[in-house]
XYZ file of N, CA and C in Angstrom:
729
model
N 57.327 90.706 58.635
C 56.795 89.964 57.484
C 57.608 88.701 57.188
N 58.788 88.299 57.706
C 59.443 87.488 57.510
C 59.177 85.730 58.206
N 58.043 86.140 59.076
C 57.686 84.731 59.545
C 56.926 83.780 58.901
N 56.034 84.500 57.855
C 54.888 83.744 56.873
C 56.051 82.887 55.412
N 57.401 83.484 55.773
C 58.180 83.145 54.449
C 58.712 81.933 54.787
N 59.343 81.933 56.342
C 60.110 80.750 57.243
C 58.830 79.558 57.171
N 57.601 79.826 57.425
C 56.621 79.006 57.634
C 56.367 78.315 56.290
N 56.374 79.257 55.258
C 56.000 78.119 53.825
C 57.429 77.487 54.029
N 58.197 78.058 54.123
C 59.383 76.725 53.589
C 59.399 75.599 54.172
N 58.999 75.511 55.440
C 58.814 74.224 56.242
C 58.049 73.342 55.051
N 57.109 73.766 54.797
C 56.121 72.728 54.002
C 56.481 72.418 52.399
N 57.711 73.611 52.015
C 58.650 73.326 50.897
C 59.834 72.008 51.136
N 59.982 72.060 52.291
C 61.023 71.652 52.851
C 60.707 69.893 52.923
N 59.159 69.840 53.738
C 58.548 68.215 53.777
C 58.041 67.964 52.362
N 57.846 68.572 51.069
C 57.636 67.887 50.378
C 59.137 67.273 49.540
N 60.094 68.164 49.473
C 61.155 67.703 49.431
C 61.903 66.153 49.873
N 61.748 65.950 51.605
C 61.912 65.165 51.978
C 61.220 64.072 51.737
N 59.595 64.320 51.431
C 59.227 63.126 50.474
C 59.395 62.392 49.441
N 59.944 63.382 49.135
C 60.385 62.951 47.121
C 61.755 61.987 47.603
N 62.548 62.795 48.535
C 63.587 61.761 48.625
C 63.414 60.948 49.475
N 62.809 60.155 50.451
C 62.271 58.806 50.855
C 61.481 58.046 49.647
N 60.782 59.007 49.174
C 60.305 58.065 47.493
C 61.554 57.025 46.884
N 62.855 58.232 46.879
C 63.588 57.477 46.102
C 64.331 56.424 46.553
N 64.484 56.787 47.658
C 65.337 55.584 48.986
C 64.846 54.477 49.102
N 63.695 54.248 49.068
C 62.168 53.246 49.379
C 62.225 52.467 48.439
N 62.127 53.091 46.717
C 62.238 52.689 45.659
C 64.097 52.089 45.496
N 65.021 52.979 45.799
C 65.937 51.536 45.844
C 66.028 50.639 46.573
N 65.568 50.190 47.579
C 65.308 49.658 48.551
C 64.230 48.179 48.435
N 63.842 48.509 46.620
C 63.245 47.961 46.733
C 61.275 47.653 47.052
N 61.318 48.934 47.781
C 60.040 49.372 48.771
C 59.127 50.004 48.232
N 57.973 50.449 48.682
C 57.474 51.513 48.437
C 57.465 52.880 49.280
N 57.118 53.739 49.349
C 57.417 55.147 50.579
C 56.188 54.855 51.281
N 55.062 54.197 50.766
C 54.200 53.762 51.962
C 54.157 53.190 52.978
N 55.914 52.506 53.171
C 55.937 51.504 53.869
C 57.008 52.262 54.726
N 57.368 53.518 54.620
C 58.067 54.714 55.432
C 57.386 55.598 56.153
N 57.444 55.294 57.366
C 56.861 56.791 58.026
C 57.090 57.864 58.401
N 57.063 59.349 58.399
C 58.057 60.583 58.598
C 57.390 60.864 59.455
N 58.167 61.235 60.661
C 57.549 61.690 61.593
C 58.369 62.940 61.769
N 57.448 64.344 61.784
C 58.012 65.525 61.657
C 58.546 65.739 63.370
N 59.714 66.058 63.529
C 60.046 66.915 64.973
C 60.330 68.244 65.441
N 59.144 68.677 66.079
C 59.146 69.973 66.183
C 59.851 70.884 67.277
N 60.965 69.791 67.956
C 61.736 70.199 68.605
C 62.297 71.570 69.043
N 61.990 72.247 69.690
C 62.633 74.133 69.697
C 61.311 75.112 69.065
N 60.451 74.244 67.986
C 59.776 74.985 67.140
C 58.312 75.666 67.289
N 57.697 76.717 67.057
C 56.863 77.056 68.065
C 55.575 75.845 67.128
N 54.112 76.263 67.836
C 53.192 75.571 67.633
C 52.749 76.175 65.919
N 52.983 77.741 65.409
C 52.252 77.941 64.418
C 53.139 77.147 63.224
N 54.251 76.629 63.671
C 55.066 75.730 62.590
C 54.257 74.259 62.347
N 53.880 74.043 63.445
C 54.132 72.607 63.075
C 52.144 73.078 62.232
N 51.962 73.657 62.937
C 50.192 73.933 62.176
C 50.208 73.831 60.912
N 51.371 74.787 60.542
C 51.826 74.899 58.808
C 51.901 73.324 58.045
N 52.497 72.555 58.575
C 52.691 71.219 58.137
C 51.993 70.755 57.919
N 51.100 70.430 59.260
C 49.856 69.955 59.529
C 48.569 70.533 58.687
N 48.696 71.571 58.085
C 47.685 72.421 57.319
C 48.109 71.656 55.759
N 49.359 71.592 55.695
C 49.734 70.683 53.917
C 49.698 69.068 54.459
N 48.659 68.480 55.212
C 48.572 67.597 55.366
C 49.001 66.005 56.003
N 49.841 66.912 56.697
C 50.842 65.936 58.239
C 50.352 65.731 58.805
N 50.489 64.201 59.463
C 50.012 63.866 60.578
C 50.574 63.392 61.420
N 52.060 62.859 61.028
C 52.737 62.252 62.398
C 54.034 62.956 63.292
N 53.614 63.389 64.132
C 54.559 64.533 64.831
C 55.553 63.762 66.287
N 56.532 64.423 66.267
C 57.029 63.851 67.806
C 57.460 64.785 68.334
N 58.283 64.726 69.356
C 58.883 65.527 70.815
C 59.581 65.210 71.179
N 60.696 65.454 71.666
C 62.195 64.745 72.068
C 62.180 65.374 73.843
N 61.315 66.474 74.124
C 61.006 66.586 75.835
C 59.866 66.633 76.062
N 59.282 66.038 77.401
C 57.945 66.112 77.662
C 57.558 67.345 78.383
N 58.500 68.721 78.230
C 57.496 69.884 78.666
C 57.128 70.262 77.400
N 57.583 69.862 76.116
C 57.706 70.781 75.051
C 56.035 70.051 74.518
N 56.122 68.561 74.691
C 54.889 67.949 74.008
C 53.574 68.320 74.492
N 53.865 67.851 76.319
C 52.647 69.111 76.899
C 52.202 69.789 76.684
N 53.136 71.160 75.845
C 52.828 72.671 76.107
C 51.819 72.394 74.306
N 52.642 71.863 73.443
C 52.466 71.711 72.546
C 51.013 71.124 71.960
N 50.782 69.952 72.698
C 50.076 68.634 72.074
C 48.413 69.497 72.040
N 48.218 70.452 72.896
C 46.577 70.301 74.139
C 46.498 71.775 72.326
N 47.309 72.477 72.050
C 47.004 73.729 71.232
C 46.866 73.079 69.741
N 47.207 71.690 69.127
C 46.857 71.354 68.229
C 45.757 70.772 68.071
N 45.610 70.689 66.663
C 44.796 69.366 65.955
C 44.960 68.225 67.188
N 43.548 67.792 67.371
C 43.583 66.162 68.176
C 43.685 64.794 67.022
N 43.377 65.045 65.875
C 43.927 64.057 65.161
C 45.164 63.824 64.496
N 46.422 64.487 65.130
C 47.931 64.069 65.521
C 48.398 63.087 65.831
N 48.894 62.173 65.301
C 49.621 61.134 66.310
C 51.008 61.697 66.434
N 51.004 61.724 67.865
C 52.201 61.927 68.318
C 52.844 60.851 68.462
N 54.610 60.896 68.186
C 55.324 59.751 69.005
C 56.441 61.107 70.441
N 56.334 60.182 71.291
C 57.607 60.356 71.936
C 58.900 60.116 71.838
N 59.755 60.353 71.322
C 61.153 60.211 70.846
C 62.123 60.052 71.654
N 62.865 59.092 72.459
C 64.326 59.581 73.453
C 63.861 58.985 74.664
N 64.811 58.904 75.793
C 64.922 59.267 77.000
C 63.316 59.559 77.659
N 63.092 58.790 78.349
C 61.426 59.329 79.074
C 61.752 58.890 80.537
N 61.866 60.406 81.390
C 62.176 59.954 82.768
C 60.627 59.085 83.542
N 61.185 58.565 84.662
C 59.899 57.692 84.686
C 58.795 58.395 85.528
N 59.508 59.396 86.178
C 58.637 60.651 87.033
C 57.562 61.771 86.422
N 57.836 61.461 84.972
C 57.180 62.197 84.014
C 55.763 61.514 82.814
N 56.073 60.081 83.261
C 55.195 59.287 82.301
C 53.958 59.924 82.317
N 53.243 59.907 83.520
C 52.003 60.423 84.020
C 51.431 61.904 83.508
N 52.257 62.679 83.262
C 51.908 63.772 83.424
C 52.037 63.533 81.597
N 52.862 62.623 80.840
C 52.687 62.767 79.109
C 51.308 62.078 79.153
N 50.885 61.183 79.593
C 50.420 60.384 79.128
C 48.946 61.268 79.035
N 48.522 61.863 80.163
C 47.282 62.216 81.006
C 47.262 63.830 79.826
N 48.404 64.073 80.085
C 48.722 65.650 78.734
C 48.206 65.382 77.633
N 48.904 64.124 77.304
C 48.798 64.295 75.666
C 47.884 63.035 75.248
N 46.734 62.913 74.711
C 45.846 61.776 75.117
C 45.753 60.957 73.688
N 46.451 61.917 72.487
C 46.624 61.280 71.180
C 47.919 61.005 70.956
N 49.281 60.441 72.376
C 50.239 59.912 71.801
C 49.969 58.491 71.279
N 50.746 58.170 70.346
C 50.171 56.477 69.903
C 51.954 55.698 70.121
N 52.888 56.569 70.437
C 53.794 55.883 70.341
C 54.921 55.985 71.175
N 55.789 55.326 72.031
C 57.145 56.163 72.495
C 57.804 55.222 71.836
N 58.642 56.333 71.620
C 60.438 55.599 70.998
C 61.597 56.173 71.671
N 62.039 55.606 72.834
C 61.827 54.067 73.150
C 61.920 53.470 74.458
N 61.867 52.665 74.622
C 61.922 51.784 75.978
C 63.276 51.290 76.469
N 64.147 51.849 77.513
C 65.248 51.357 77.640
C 65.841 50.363 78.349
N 64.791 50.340 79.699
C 64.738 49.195 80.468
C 63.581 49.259 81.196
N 63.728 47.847 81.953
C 62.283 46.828 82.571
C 61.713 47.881 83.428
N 62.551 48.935 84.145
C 61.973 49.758 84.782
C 61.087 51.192 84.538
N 61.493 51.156 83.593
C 60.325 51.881 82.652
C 59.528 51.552 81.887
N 59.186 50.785 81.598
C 58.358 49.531 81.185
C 57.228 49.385 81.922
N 57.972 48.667 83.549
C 56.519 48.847 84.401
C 55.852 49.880 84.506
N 56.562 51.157 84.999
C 56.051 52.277 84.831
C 55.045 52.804 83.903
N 55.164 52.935 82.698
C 54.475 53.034 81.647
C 53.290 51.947 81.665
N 53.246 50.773 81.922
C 52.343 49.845 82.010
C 51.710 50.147 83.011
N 51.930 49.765 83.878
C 51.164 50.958 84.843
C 50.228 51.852 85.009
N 50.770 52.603 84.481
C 50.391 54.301 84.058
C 49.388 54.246 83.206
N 49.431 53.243 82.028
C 48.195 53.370 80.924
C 46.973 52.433 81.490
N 47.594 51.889 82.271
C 46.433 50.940 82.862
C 45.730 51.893 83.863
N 46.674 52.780 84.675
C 45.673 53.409 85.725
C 45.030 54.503 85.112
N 45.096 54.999 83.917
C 44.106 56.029 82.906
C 43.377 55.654 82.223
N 43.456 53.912 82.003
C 42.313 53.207 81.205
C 42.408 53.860 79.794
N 43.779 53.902 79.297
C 43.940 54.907 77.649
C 43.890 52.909 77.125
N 43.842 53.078 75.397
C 44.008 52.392 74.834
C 45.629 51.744 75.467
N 46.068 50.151 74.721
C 47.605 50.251 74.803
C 48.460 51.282 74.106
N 49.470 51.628 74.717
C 50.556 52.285 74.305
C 51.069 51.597 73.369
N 51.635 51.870 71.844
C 53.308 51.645 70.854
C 54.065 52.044 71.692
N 54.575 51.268 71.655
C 56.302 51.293 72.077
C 57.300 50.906 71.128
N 58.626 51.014 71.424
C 59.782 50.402 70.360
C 60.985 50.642 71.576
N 61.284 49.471 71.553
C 62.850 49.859 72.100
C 63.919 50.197 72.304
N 64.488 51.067 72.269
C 65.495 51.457 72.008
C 67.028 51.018 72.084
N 67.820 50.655 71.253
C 68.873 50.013 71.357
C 70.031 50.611 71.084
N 71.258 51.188 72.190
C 72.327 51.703 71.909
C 73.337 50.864 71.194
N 73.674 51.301 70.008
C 73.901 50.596 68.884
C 75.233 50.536 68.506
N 75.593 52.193 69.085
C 76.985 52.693 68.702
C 77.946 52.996 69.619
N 77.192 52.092 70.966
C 78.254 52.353 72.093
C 78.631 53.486 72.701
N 78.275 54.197 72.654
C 78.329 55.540 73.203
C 77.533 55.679 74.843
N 78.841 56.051 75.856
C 77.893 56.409 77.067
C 76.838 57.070 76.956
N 77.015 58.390 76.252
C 76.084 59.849 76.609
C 74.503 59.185 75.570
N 74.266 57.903 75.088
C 73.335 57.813 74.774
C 72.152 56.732 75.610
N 71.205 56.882 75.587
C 70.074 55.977 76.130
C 70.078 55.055 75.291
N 69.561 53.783 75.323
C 69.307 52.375 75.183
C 69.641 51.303 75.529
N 69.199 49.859 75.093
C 69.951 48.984 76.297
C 70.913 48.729 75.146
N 71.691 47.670 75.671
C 72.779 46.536 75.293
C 72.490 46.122 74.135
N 73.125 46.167 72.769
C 71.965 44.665 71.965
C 71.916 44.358 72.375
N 73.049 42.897 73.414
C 73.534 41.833 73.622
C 71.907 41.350 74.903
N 71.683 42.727 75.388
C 70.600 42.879 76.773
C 68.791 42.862 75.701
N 68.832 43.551 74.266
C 67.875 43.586 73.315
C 66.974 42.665 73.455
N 66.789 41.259 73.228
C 66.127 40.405 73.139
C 65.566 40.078 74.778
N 66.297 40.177 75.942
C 65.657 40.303 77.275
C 64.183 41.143 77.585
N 65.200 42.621 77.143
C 64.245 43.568 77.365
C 63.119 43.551 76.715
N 62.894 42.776 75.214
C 61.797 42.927 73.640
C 60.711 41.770 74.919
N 61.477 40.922 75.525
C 60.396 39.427 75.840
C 60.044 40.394 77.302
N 60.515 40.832 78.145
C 59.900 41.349 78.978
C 58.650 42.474 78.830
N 58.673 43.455 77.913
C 57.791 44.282 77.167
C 56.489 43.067 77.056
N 57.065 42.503 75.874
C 55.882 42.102 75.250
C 54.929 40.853 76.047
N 55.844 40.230 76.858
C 55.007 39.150 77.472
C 54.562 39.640 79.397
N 55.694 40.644 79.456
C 55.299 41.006 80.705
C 54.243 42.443 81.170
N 53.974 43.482 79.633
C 53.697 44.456 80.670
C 52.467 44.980 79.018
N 51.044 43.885 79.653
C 49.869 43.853 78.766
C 49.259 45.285 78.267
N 49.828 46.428 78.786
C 49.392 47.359 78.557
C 50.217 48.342 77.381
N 50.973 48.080 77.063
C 52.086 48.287 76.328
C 52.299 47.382 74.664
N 52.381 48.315 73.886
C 51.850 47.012 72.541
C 53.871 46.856 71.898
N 54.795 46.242 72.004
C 55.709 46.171 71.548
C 55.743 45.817 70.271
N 56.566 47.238 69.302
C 56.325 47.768 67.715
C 57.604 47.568 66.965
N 58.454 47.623 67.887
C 59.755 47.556 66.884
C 60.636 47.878 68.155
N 61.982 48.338 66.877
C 63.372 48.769 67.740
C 63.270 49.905 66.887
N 64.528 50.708 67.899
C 64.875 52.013 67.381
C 66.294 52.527 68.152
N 66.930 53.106 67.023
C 68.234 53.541 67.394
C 68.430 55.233 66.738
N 69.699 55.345 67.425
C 70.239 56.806 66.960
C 71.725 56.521 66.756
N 71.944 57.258 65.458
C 73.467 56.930 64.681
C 74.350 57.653 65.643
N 75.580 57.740 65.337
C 76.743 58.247 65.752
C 76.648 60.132 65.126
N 76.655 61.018 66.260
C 76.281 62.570 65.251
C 77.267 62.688 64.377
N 78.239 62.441 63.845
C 78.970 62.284 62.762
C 78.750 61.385 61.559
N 77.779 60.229 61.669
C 77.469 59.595 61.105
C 79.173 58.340 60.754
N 79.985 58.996 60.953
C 80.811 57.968 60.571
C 80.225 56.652 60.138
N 80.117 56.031 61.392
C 79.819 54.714 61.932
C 78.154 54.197 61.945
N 77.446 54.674 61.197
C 75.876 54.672 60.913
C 76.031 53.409 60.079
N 76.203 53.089 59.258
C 75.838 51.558 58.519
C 76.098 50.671 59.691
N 77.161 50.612 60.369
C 77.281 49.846 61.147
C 76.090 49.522 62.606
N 76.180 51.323 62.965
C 75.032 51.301 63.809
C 73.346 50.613 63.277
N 73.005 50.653 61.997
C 71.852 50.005 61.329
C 71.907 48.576 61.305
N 73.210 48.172 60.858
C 73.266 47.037 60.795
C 72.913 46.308 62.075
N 73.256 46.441 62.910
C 73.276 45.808 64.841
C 71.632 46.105 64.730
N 71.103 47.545 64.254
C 69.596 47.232 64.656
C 69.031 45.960 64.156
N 69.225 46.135 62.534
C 68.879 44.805 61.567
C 69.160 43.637 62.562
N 70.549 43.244 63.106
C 70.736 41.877 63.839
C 69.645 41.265 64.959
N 69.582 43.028 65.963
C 68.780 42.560 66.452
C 67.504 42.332 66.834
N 67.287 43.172 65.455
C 65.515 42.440 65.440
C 65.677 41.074 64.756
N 66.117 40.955 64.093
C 66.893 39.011 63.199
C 66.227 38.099 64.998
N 66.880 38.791 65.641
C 67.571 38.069 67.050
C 65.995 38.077 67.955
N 65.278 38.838 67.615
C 63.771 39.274 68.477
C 63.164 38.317 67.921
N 62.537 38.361 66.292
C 61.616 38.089 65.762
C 62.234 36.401 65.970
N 62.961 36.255 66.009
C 63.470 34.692 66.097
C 63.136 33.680 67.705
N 63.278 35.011 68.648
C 63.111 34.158 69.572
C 61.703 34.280 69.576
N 60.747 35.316 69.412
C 59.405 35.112 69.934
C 58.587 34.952 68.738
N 59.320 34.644 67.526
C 58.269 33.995 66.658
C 57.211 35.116 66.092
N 58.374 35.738 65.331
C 57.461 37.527 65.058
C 58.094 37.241 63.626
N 57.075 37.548 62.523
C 57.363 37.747 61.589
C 58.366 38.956 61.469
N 59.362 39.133 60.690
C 60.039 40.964 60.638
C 59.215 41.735 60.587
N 58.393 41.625 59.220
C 57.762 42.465 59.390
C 56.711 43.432 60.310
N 56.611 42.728 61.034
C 55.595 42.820 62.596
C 56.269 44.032 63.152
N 58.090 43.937 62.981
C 59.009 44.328 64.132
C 59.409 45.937 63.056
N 58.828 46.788 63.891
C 59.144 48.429 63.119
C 60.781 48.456 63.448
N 61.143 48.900 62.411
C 62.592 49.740 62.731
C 62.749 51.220 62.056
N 63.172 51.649 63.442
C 62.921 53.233 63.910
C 64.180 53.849 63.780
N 64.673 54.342 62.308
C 66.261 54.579 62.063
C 66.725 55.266 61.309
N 67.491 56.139 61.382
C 67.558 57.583 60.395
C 66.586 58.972 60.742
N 67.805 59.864 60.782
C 67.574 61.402 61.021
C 67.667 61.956 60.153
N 67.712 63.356 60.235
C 67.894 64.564 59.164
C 69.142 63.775 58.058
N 70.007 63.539 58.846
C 71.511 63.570 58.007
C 71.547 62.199 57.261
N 70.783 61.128 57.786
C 71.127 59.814 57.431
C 69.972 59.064 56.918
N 68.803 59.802 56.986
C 67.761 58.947 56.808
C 67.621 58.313 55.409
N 68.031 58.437 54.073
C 67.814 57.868 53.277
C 68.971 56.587 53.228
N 70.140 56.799 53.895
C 70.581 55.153 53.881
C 69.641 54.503 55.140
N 69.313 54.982 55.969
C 68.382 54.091 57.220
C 67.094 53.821 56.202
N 66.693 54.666 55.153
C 65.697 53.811 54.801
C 65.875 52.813 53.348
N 67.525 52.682 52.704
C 67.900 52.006 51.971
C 68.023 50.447 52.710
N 68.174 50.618 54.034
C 68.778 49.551 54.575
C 67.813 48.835 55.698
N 66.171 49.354 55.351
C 65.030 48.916 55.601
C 64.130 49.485 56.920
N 64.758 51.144 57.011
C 63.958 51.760 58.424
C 62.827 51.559 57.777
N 61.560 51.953 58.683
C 60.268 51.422 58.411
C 59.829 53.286 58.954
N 60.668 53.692 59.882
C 60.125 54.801 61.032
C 61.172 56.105 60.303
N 61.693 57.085 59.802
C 62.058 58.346 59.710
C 61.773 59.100 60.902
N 62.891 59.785 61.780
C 62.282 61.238 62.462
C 63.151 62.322 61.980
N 62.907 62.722 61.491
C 63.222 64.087 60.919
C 62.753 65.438 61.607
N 63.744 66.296 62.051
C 63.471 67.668 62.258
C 64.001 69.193 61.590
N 65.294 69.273 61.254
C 65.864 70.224 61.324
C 65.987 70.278 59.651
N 65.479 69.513 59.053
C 65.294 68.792 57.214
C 63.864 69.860 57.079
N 62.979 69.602 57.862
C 61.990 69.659 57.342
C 61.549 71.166 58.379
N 62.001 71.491 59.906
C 61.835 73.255 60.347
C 63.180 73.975 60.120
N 64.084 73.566 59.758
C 64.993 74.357 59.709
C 65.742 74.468 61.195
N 67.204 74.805 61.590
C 67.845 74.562 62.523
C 67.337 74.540 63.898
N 67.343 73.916 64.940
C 66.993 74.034 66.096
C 67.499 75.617 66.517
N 66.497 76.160 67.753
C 66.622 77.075 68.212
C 66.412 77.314 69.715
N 67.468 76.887 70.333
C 67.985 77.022 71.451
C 68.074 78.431 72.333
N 67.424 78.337 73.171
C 67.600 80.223 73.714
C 69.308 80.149 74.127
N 69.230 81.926 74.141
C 70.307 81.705 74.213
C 70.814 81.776 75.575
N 71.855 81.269 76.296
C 72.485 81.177 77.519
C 72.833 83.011 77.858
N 72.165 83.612 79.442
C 72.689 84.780 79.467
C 73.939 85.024 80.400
């Protein structure tokens, strides 16, 4: 009897997290309409995210593409999925063709996945792909994204080189300690400053994709546009265990 109790709290849990992007938004200046939460159902089985989706969610992501696969085909088709992280390029095909209501990956790390993906949506004849790029912010090997300094290369190659692909923004991931997170936001802020400048993009045009469970209300004090939230809104990841 204990699974119907775990399942309401999820949806205790996202209205919570709304109230506080309300308030973040509102110092910020903003409104929360201008925030998007995208729930991550990472580890979590399918009757969770249903629960959400039943109190009226619609924007879901995936941080692996066996999990979105397995996931995407047993839900609601009016989901927008994003892709979140790291997307090997051997795998595009098999998300893309899987999951036929993604509207977004976050993110793009280099030109070589880029073509790929362009590519790929062109040879399935899907609408264009969202994209956002991803920018390692905080210097860290063990993370995916490019260079800032490489940011503005990679934003003009996307957008002018690979027509199948709609370029949406940037997107980063803080430091897991958060220490160093204002700082990491800030470099995003620069370098969309640094995008929208060279190709003549209003900001607003340019999504920024910033703040997690732990940090998201300064990422959205300091003008994220994108929230992904998981472990806020299902409760801890659940990892099998190693035998």
């Amino acid at each position: 009897m204990a699974a119907p109790a775990v399942e309401g709290a999820a949806v205790t849990a996202l209205r919570a997290v709304f109230h506080r992007v309300r308030q973040a938004a509102e110092r910020s200046g903003r409104s929360s309409g201008d925030v998007r939460v995208v729930a991550v159902g990472k580890t979590k089985p399918v009757s969770l995210i249903q629960q959400v989706y039943d109190a009226g969610h619609r924007y879901f992501g995936e941080n692996y593409v066996q999990e979105i696969v397995e996931k995407a085909p047993q839900l609601p088709e009016d989901i927008t999925w994003h892709f979140i992280g790291h997307l090997q390029s051997n795998k595009v095909k098999n998300l893309l063709t899987a999951v036929p209501n993604l509207v977004m990956v976050e993110g793009i790390d280099n030109a070589k996945l880029a073509n790929h993906l362009d590519r790929a949506v062109s040879n399935i004849r899907r609408q264009p792909l969202k994209v956002l790029v991803q920018v390692n912010t905080s210097g860290e090997e063990s993370k995916s994204g490019v260079n800032p300094t490489d940011c503005v290369d990679l934003v003009k190659h996307v957008k002018l080189g690979c027509p199948n692909l709609e370029f949406s923004g940037l997107m980063t991931i803080g430091m897991p300690d958060y220490t160093s997170t204002p700082e990491n936001f800030k470099t995003l802020l620069d370098c969309r400053s640094k995008v929208c400048k060279v190709l003549g993009m209003a900001e607003s045009q340019c999504e920024l994709s910033m703040g997690m469970s732990g940090d998201f209300e300064l990422a959205i004090e300091m003008g994220s546009t994108n929230v992904r939230i998981g472990s806020t809104i299902f409760g801890p990841r659940e990892y099998p265990k190693k035998k």
